Amino acid sequence: MEKAILLESVSKKYDVGSSSLEVIKDLTFDVNENEFVCIVGPSGCGKTTLLRIISGLEPPSSGRVLVFGRPPDPKRQRFGVIFQEDSLLPWRTVLGNVEFGLEIQDQKEAEREKIAKTFLELVGLQGFENYYPHQISGGMKKRVAIARALAIDPDLILMDEPFADLDAQTRSFMQRELLNIWSKLNKTVLFITHNVEEAVFLAQRVVVLTKRPSKVKQIINIDLPYPRARLSPPFISYRERILTAFHEELEVT
Amino acid sequence: MRKLYLRMRSLLLASTSVIIFFILWELAALYLPSPYFPDPYSVLKAFITIITVGDIDGYTLAWHTLMSLERVLLGFVVGSATGVPIGILLGIKPTLKNAVTPIIEPIRFIPPIAWIPLSIVLLIGMYRYIFLIWVGVFFPVLLDTIAGVKRTSITLIQMARTFGADNKKIITKIIFPGSLPEIMNGLRVGLGVGWMCIVAAEMIGGEPVGLGRLILKYANLLQIDTVIVGMITIGLVGLAMNYFILFLEKRLFRWRVEIKA
């Protein structure tokens, strides 16, 4: 089967003045269609850069990136990207924000509203169509961003620490919601986080990155049925395994 | 109840200071040695004469005001139609902005009056007015538009790019609507400055109408009471325009948290 994402010895260097900073070095992994994969790594390890490369916003310095067999290009493929920071347009209502991606992709106006409303319902925000972003909570903003990403029927969902700014309660609620949505929609999800527990709770596979310049340290399959109990012994043992790998990267400096 | 009380109090304070202002004016008229400095009463009389009968050429105050408004609004339209697009262009192209800054910055400080001789040499009729008003409108609009574009969130631009937006869509759907509050502020300031240029603009041209013309006509006749009528009218119309745009801003930008309070 064709891979949803394929990275082959991808490297990324930035020129910083006269020297160059190597953020990603020789990174290789793949993601299957409909799979939920989490990437964990120490902060500053180039996770966001990786996401920008996979969504075609930036080319790699060397190596090969393929999304469903083609070099990523947001003009020809549909990416649903969810950012860590608030990425809603403050001058648009909730409904207007969910319509945004469809509008960029020249979807007809009547269709747009219908689709947007369907996805607002999916994320549990029916009745909030006419609110402005500053009138709703952080968790609701994230759900609007998720609805906006899903509305374009994306080939790939890319999430960059989307729940990092939320409080613990909202965060675990959003994690369950996300799994719920994922099980309904059959989408490929690549989820970046620095929270190991979040990765074990969500992913079928966890890719642990090394510190900068990042490459794959370890890939761990999480063979646990959903929904996962955070306090069950196998959950804890997966968490410990990943934490150990993760901490090795934090200590070696 | 408390709200009503606070409103009454600020109303009372405002009217008190207006009354004190007129008393001081009256005293100044009484004790200043100049025979040309009018008291509030003679200005009021001049006001009524200009409104009802008109000036020495028969033009009423409404007519003067309308003519000036037409000139200023034309200059304002040209000023915004140039200031906003150029501002967006310079905002998204920092190298271009750096290249033209040494030209724009000194020009910005040349007052409209200094442009009068050049505009007489180069332009005719209505174009002179439009140009002189434009000088006042263009720069505030330009600078605020650039500031608005620069404030655009990079996350929003990246978000639009991941949906496949091209540069045109980024400008029309992210940068322009996101800069609108600053642009509106620039338009408000620009309209105010343009309006203040009206006397300078109307110094030239032989036409007998316009608030600037009214002032100059009566200054030559040394009838200062009517000069003050023109001055007050300019002040009040400027104030009204400012409030009108502030009102528009409040309605348009309900999405802004800052304005909500």
Coordinates of C-alpha atoms in Angstrom, one line a residue:
Chain A
M1 CA 0.0 0.0 0.0
E2 CA 1.1 3.5 -0.8
K3 CA 2.5 5.4 2.2
A4 CA 0.6 8.5 3.4
I5 CA 3.9 10.1 4.4
L6 CA 7.4 8.9 3.4
L7 CA 10.6 10.6 4.6
E8 CA 13.9 9.3 3.4
S9 CA 17.1 10.7 4.9
V10 CA 15.6 14.2 5.2
S11 CA 18.0 16.9 6.4
K12 CA 17.3 20.6 7.0
K13 CA 19.9 23.3 7.6
Y14 CA 19.4 27.0 8.2
D15 CA 22.0 29.6 7.5
V16 CA 22.6 31.6 10.6
G17 CA 24.9 34.4 9.7
S18 CA 28.2 32.8 8.5
S19 CA 27.6 29.4 10.2
S20 CA 24.8 27.0 9.5
L21 CA 22.4 25.3 12.0
E22 CA 21.5 21.8 11.3
V23 CA 18.0 21.2 12.6
I24 CA 17.1 17.8 11.1
K25 CA 19.7 15.2 10.0
D26 CA 19.1 12.0 8.1
L27 CA 15.5 11.5 9.3
T28 CA 13.7 8.5 7.9
F29 CA 10.3 7.2 8.8
D30 CA 6.9 6.6 7.2
V31 CA 3.2 6.9 8.1
N32 CA 0.6 4.5 6.7
E33 CA -2.8 5.6 5.4
N34 CA -5.4 6.1 8.2
E35 CA -2.7 5.7 10.8
F36 CA -2.3 7.9 13.9
V37 CA 1.3 8.6 14.6
C38 CA 2.8 10.8 17.3
I39 CA 6.2 12.5 17.1
V40 CA 7.8 13.2 20.5
G41 CA 11.1 14.9 21.0
P42 CA 12.9 17.4 23.2
S43 CA 12.0 21.1 22.6
G44 CA 14.0 22.8 19.9
C45 CA 14.5 19.5 18.1
G46 CA 12.9 20.7 14.9
K47 CA 9.5 19.1 15.3
T48 CA 7.8 22.2 13.8
T49 CA 10.3 22.4 11.0
L50 CA 9.5 18.8 10.2
L51 CA 5.8 19.7 10.0
R52 CA 6.5 22.6 7.7
I53 CA 8.5 20.3 5.5
I54 CA 5.8 17.7 5.4
S55 CA 3.1 20.3 4.6
G56 CA 5.2 21.6 1.8
L57 CA 5.7 25.1 3.3
E58 CA 9.5 24.5 3.2
P59 CA 11.7 22.2 1.1
P60 CA 14.2 19.9 2.9
S61 CA 17.8 20.7 2.3
S62 CA 18.4 17.2 1.2
G63 CA 16.5 13.9 1.2
R64 CA 13.1 12.9 -0.1
V65 CA 9.6 13.7 1.2
L66 CA 6.6 12.1 -0.4
V67 CA 2.9 12.5 0.6
F68 CA 0.8 9.9 -1.0
G69 CA 3.6 9.4 -3.5
R70 CA 4.1 13.1 -4.5
P71 CA 6.2 15.9 -3.1
P72 CA 4.0 17.8 -0.8
D73 CA 2.2 20.9 -2.3
P74 CA -0.6 22.6 -0.5
K75 CA -2.0 23.9 -3.7
R76 CA -2.5 20.4 -5.1
Q77 CA -3.0 18.3 -2.0
R78 CA -5.3 19.0 1.0
F79 CA -3.6 19.4 4.3
G80 CA -5.5 20.0 7.5
V81 CA -2.9 21.7 9.7
I82 CA -3.6 22.6 13.3
F83 CA -1.2 24.9 15.0
Q84 CA -0.1 25.3 18.6
E85 CA -0.9 29.1 18.5
D86 CA -4.3 30.5 18.0
S87 CA -4.8 30.5 14.3
L88 CA -8.4 31.7 14.0
L89 CA -9.1 34.9 12.1
P90 CA -10.3 37.3 14.8
W91 CA -12.5 39.2 12.3
R92 CA -14.5 36.2 11.3
T93 CA -17.2 34.4 13.2
V94 CA -16.8 30.8 14.1
L95 CA -18.7 29.8 11.0
G96 CA -16.6 32.1 8.8
N97 CA -13.5 30.6 10.2
V98 CA -14.6 27.0 9.5
E99 CA -15.5 28.1 5.9
F100 CA -12.0 29.7 5.4
G101 CA -10.2 26.6 4.0
L102 CA -13.2 25.8 1.7
E103 CA -13.1 29.4 0.5
I104 CA -9.4 29.3 -0.3
Q105 CA -10.1 26.1 -2.3
D106 CA -12.9 27.9 -4.2
Q107 CA -15.7 25.8 -2.9
K108 CA -19.2 27.3 -3.8
E109 CA -20.7 29.6 -1.2
A110 CA -23.9 27.6 -0.6
E111 CA -21.9 24.4 -0.2
R112 CA -19.4 26.0 2.1
E113 CA -21.9 26.9 4.7
K114 CA -23.5 23.4 4.7
I115 CA -20.1 21.7 5.0
A116 CA -18.9 24.1 7.7
K117 CA -22.1 23.5 9.8
T118 CA -21.7 19.7 9.5
F119 CA -18.2 19.9 11.0
L120 CA -19.1 22.4 13.6
E121 CA -21.7 19.8 14.8
L122 CA -19.0 17.1 14.7
V123 CA -16.8 19.0 17.1
G124 CA -19.8 19.9 19.3
L125 CA -20.0 23.6 18.5
Q126 CA -23.5 23.9 17.0
G127 CA -25.1 27.1 18.2
F128 CA -21.8 29.0 18.3
E129 CA -21.8 29.8 14.5
N130 CA -22.0 33.6 15.0
Y131 CA -19.6 34.0 17.9
Y132 CA -16.3 35.7 17.4
P133 CA -13.1 34.0 18.5
H134 CA -12.5 36.4 21.4
Q135 CA -15.9 35.4 22.8
I136 CA -15.1 31.7 23.1
S137 CA -12.7 29.6 25.3
G138 CA -9.3 28.2 24.3
G139 CA -10.7 24.7 24.0
M140 CA -13.5 25.9 21.8
K141 CA -11.0 27.8 19.6
K142 CA -9.1 24.5 19.1
R143 CA -12.2 22.7 18.1
V144 CA -13.0 25.5 15.6
A145 CA -9.5 25.0 14.2
I146 CA -10.1 21.2 14.0
A147 CA -13.4 21.7 12.3
R148 CA -11.8 24.1 9.8
A149 CA -9.0 21.5 9.0
L150 CA -11.5 18.7 8.6
A151 CA -14.0 20.7 6.5
I152 CA -11.7 20.5 3.5
D153 CA -11.7 16.7 3.6
P154 CA -7.9 16.6 4.1
D155 CA -5.7 13.9 2.8
L156 CA -3.6 14.4 5.9
I157 CA -4.1 15.9 9.3
L158 CA -1.0 17.6 10.8
M159 CA -1.1 18.7 14.3
D160 CA 1.7 20.8 15.9
E161 CA 1.3 20.5 19.7
P162 CA -2.3 21.6 19.4
F163 CA -3.3 21.1 23.0
A164 CA -0.1 22.5 24.6
D165 CA -1.7 25.7 25.7
L166 CA -4.8 24.2 27.2
D167 CA -5.3 23.4 30.9
A168 CA -5.0 19.7 32.0
Q169 CA -8.8 19.0 32.1
T170 CA -9.6 20.6 28.7
R171 CA -6.6 18.9 27.3
S172 CA -7.6 15.3 28.2
F173 CA -11.1 16.1 27.0
M174 CA -9.8 17.3 23.7
Q175 CA -7.6 14.2 23.4
R176 CA -10.7 11.9 23.8
E177 CA -12.7 14.1 21.3
L178 CA -9.9 13.9 18.8
L179 CA -9.8 10.0 19.0
N180 CA -13.5 10.1 18.6
I181 CA -13.4 12.1 15.5
W182 CA -10.5 10.1 14.1
S183 CA -12.4 6.8 14.6
K184 CA -15.4 8.3 12.7
L185 CA -13.5 9.8 9.8
N186 CA -10.6 7.5 8.9
K187 CA -7.9 10.0 8.4
T188 CA -4.2 9.9 8.6
V189 CA -3.0 11.9 11.5
L190 CA 0.6 13.1 12.3
F191 CA 0.6 14.6 15.8
I192 CA 3.5 16.4 17.3
T193 CA 3.9 16.7 21.0
H194 CA 6.5 16.9 23.8
N195 CA 4.0 15.2 26.2
V196 CA 4.8 11.5 26.3
E197 CA 1.5 10.6 28.0
E198 CA -0.4 12.4 25.3
A199 CA 1.5 10.4 22.7
V200 CA 0.8 7.0 24.4
F201 CA -2.9 7.9 24.8
L202 CA -3.4 8.9 21.2
A203 CA -1.0 7.1 18.8
Q204 CA -0.8 3.8 17.2
R205 CA 2.9 4.4 16.7
V206 CA 5.2 6.9 18.5
V207 CA 8.3 8.2 16.8
V208 CA 10.9 9.5 19.3
L209 CA 13.3 12.0 17.9
T210 CA 16.8 12.8 19.2
K211 CA 17.9 16.2 20.2
R212 CA 19.1 18.6 17.5
P213 CA 20.1 17.7 14.8
S214 CA 17.1 15.4 14.9
K215 CA 16.9 11.9 13.6
V216 CA 14.7 8.9 14.7
K217 CA 15.8 7.5 18.0
Q218 CA 13.2 4.9 18.4
I219 CA 9.8 3.9 16.9
I220 CA 7.4 2.2 19.3
N221 CA 4.1 0.5 18.4
I222 CA 1.4 1.0 21.0
D223 CA -0.6 -2.2 20.9
L224 CA -3.4 -1.1 23.1
P225 CA -7.1 -0.9 22.2
Y226 CA -8.9 2.4 22.3
P227 CA -10.0 4.0 24.6
R228 CA -6.9 3.6 26.7
A229 CA -6.9 3.8 30.4
R230 CA -4.1 6.0 31.5
L231 CA -3.5 4.2 34.8
S232 CA -3.5 0.6 33.4
P233 CA -0.1 -1.3 33.8
P234 CA 0.6 -1.7 30.0
F235 CA -0.1 2.0 29.5
I236 CA 2.3 2.9 32.2
S237 CA 4.9 0.6 30.9
Y238 CA 4.7 2.1 27.4
R239 CA 4.9 5.5 29.0
E240 CA 8.0 4.6 30.9
R241 CA 9.7 3.1 27.9
I242 CA 9.2 6.2 25.9
L243 CA 10.1 8.5 28.8
T244 CA 13.4 6.6 29.2
A245 CA 14.3 7.2 25.6
F246 CA 13.1 10.8 25.8
H247 CA 15.1 11.5 29.0
E248 CA 18.3 10.2 27.5
E249 CA 17.9 12.9 24.9
L250 CA 17.3 15.6 27.5
E251 CA 20.4 14.6 29.6
V252 CA 23.0 14.3 26.9
T253 CA 23.8 17.9 26.3
Chain B
M1 CA -28.9 55.5 38.5
R2 CA -25.2 55.8 39.0
K3 CA -24.6 55.8 35.3
L4 CA -27.1 58.6 34.8
Y5 CA -25.4 60.6 37.6
L6 CA -22.0 60.2 36.0
R7 CA -23.4 61.3 32.6
M8 CA -25.0 64.3 34.1
R9 CA -21.8 65.2 35.9
S10 CA -19.7 65.0 32.7
L11 CA -22.3 67.0 30.8
L12 CA -22.3 69.7 33.5
L13 CA -18.5 69.8 33.5
A14 CA -18.4 70.2 29.7
S15 CA -21.0 73.0 29.6
T16 CA -19.2 74.8 32.5
S17 CA -16.0 74.9 30.6
V18 CA -17.8 76.1 27.4
I19 CA -19.4 78.9 29.4
I20 CA -16.0 79.9 31.0
F21 CA -14.5 79.9 27.6
F22 CA -17.0 82.4 26.3
I23 CA -16.7 84.6 29.4
L24 CA -12.9 84.7 28.9
W25 CA -13.4 85.5 25.2
E26 CA -15.8 88.4 26.2
L27 CA -13.3 89.7 28.7
A28 CA -10.5 89.5 26.1
A29 CA -12.7 91.5 23.6
L30 CA -13.4 94.1 26.2
Y31 CA -9.8 94.7 27.4
L32 CA -7.6 93.9 24.5
P33 CA -6.5 97.1 22.8
S34 CA -7.1 95.8 19.2
P35 CA -10.3 97.2 17.6
Y36 CA -10.5 94.2 15.3
F37 CA -10.9 91.5 17.9
P38 CA -14.6 90.7 18.0
D39 CA -16.6 89.6 21.0
P40 CA -18.8 86.4 20.9
Y41 CA -21.9 88.4 20.2
S42 CA -20.7 90.0 17.0
V43 CA -19.4 86.6 15.8
L44 CA -22.9 85.2 16.5
K45 CA -24.4 88.0 14.5
A46 CA -22.0 87.3 11.6
F47 CA -22.8 83.6 11.8
I48 CA -26.5 84.4 11.4
T49 CA -25.9 86.8 8.5
I50 CA -23.7 84.3 6.7
I51 CA -26.2 81.4 7.2
T52 CA -29.3 83.4 6.2
V53 CA -28.1 86.2 3.8
G54 CA -24.7 85.0 2.7
D55 CA -21.4 86.7 2.3
I56 CA -20.6 89.8 0.2
D57 CA -20.8 87.7 -3.0
G58 CA -24.1 86.2 -1.9
Y59 CA -22.8 82.7 -1.0
T60 CA -24.3 81.2 2.2
L61 CA -22.4 79.2 4.8
A62 CA -23.9 76.0 3.7
W63 CA -22.7 76.6 0.2
H64 CA -19.2 77.4 1.4
T65 CA -19.1 74.2 3.5
L66 CA -20.4 72.0 0.7
M67 CA -17.8 73.3 -1.7
S68 CA -15.0 72.7 0.7
L69 CA -16.3 69.3 1.6
E70 CA -16.4 68.4 -2.1
R71 CA -12.8 69.4 -2.6
V72 CA -11.6 67.6 0.6
L73 CA -13.5 64.5 -0.1
L74 CA -12.1 64.3 -3.7
G75 CA -8.6 64.7 -2.3
F76 CA -9.4 62.2 0.4
V77 CA -10.6 59.6 -2.1
V78 CA -7.4 60.1 -4.2
G79 CA -5.3 60.0 -1.0
S80 CA -6.8 56.8 0.3
A81 CA -6.9 55.1 -3.2
T82 CA -3.1 55.7 -3.4
G83 CA -2.2 55.4 0.3
V84 CA -3.8 52.1 1.1
P85 CA -2.4 50.0 -1.9
I86 CA 1.0 51.6 -1.7
G87 CA 1.0 51.0 2.0
I88 CA 0.2 47.3 1.6
L89 CA 2.9 47.0 -1.1
L90 CA 5.5 48.6 1.1
G91 CA 4.3 46.6 4.1
I92 CA 4.8 43.3 2.4
K93 CA 8.0 44.3 0.7
P94 CA 10.4 45.6 3.4
T95 CA 13.3 46.0 0.9
L96 CA 11.2 48.3 -1.3
K97 CA 10.1 50.2 1.8
N98 CA 13.7 50.6 2.9
A99 CA 14.5 51.8 -0.6
V100 CA 11.9 54.5 -0.7
T101 CA 12.0 55.6 2.9
P102 CA 14.8 58.3 2.3
I103 CA 12.4 59.8 -0.3
I104 CA 9.2 59.6 1.6
E105 CA 10.4 60.6 5.1
P106 CA 11.6 64.2 4.2
I107 CA 8.6 64.8 1.9
R108 CA 6.3 63.9 4.7
F109 CA 7.4 67.0 6.7
I110 CA 6.8 69.5 4.0
P111 CA 3.6 71.3 4.9
P112 CA 0.8 71.7 2.3
I113 CA 1.3 75.5 2.2
A114 CA 4.9 75.0 0.9
W115 CA 3.5 73.0 -2.0
I116 CA 1.3 76.0 -3.2
P117 CA 3.7 77.6 -5.6
L118 CA 4.6 74.2 -7.2
S119 CA 0.9 73.3 -7.6
I120 CA 0.2 76.7 -9.2
V121 CA 3.0 76.1 -11.7
L122 CA 2.1 72.5 -12.4
L123 CA -1.6 72.1 -12.0
I124 CA -4.9 73.8 -12.9
G125 CA -8.3 74.2 -11.4
M126 CA -9.7 71.4 -9.3
Y127 CA -6.4 69.4 -9.6
R128 CA -4.7 72.0 -7.4
Y129 CA -7.2 71.5 -4.6
I130 CA -7.0 67.7 -4.9
F131 CA -3.2 67.7 -4.9
L132 CA -2.9 70.0 -1.8
I133 CA -5.5 67.9 0.1
W134 CA -3.8 64.7 -1.1
V135 CA -0.5 65.9 0.5
G136 CA -2.3 66.0 3.8
V137 CA -4.2 62.7 3.4
F138 CA -1.6 60.4 1.8
F139 CA 1.0 60.1 4.5
P140 CA -1.1 59.3 7.6
V141 CA -3.0 56.7 5.5
L142 CA 0.3 55.3 4.1
L143 CA 2.0 55.0 7.4
D144 CA -0.9 53.4 9.3
T145 CA -1.5 50.9 6.5
I146 CA 2.2 49.9 6.6
A147 CA 1.9 49.5 10.4
G148 CA -1.2 47.4 10.0
V149 CA 0.4 45.1 7.5
K150 CA 3.4 44.6 9.7
R151 CA 1.2 43.6 12.6
T152 CA -0.3 40.7 10.6
S153 CA 0.2 37.5 12.4
I154 CA 2.7 35.1 10.7
T155 CA 0.7 32.1 12.0
L156 CA -2.4 33.3 10.1
I157 CA -0.4 33.6 6.9
Q158 CA 1.1 30.1 7.4
M159 CA -2.3 28.8 8.1
A160 CA -3.6 30.2 4.9
R161 CA -0.6 28.8 3.0
T162 CA -1.3 25.3 4.3
F163 CA -4.7 25.5 2.8
G164 CA -3.0 26.3 -0.5
A165 CA -3.6 30.1 -0.6
D166 CA -1.6 32.0 -3.2
N167 CA -0.2 35.5 -2.6
K168 CA -3.4 37.2 -3.9
K169 CA -5.6 35.4 -1.5
I170 CA -3.1 36.0 1.4
I171 CA -3.4 39.7 0.7
T172 CA -7.2 39.9 0.2
K173 CA -8.2 37.4 2.9
I174 CA -5.5 37.8 5.6
I175 CA -3.4 40.9 5.3
F176 CA -6.1 43.4 4.2
P177 CA -8.9 42.5 6.6
G178 CA -6.3 42.1 9.4
S179 CA -4.9 45.6 8.8
L180 CA -8.4 47.2 8.4
P181 CA -8.4 48.7 12.0
E182 CA -5.1 50.4 11.4
I183 CA -6.2 51.5 7.8
M184 CA -9.4 52.9 9.2
N185 CA -7.4 54.8 11.8
G186 CA -5.2 56.2 9.0
L187 CA -8.2 57.2 7.0
R188 CA -9.6 59.0 10.0
V189 CA -6.4 60.9 10.7
G190 CA -5.9 61.5 7.0
L191 CA -9.4 63.0 6.6
G192 CA -8.7 65.2 9.5
V193 CA -5.4 66.4 8.2
G194 CA -6.9 66.8 4.7
W195 CA -9.7 68.9 6.1
M196 CA -7.2 71.1 7.9
C197 CA -5.4 71.7 4.6
I198 CA -8.6 73.3 3.1
V199 CA -7.5 76.9 3.9
A200 CA -4.1 76.4 2.3
A201 CA -5.7 74.7 -0.7
E202 CA -8.3 77.5 -1.2
M203 CA -5.6 80.2 -1.0
I204 CA -5.2 79.6 -4.7
G205 CA -7.7 79.7 -7.4
G206 CA -10.0 82.6 -8.2
E207 CA -13.2 80.9 -7.1
P208 CA -15.1 82.8 -4.4
V209 CA -16.6 79.8 -2.6
G210 CA -15.2 77.5 0.1
L211 CA -14.6 78.0 3.8
G212 CA -11.0 78.8 3.2
R213 CA -12.0 81.4 0.7
L214 CA -14.5 82.9 3.1
I215 CA -11.8 83.3 5.7
L216 CA -9.4 84.9 3.3
K217 CA -12.1 87.2 1.8
Y218 CA -13.1 88.6 5.1
A219 CA -9.5 88.8 6.4
N220 CA -8.8 91.2 3.5
L221 CA -11.8 93.3 4.6
L222 CA -10.6 93.2 8.2
Q223 CA -13.9 91.8 9.3
I224 CA -12.6 89.3 11.8
D225 CA -16.0 88.3 13.2
T226 CA -16.8 86.5 9.8
V227 CA -13.3 85.1 9.7
I228 CA -14.0 83.4 13.1
V229 CA -17.3 82.1 11.7
G230 CA -15.3 80.3 9.0
M231 CA -12.8 79.0 11.6
I232 CA -15.5 77.7 13.9
T233 CA -17.3 76.0 11.0
I234 CA -14.1 74.3 9.9
G235 CA -13.6 73.1 13.5
L236 CA -17.1 71.7 13.9
V237 CA -17.2 70.0 10.5
G238 CA -13.8 68.3 11.3
L239 CA -15.1 67.2 14.6
A240 CA -18.3 65.8 13.0
M241 CA -16.3 63.8 10.4
N242 CA -14.0 62.4 13.1
Y243 CA -16.9 61.2 15.1
F244 CA -18.6 59.7 12.0
I245 CA -15.5 57.6 11.3
L246 CA -15.1 56.6 14.9
F247 CA -18.7 55.4 14.8
L248 CA -18.0 53.4 11.7
E249 CA -14.9 51.9 13.3
K250 CA -16.9 50.8 16.3
R251 CA -19.5 49.1 14.1
L252 CA -17.0 47.5 11.8
F253 CA -14.6 46.2 14.3
R254 CA -16.8 44.5 16.9
W255 CA -14.5 41.5 16.6
R256 CA -11.7 43.5 18.2
V257 CA -11.4 42.9 21.9
E258 CA -9.9 46.3 22.5
I259 CA -13.0 48.2 21.2
K260 CA -15.5 46.0 23.0
A261 CA -14.8 47.6 26.4

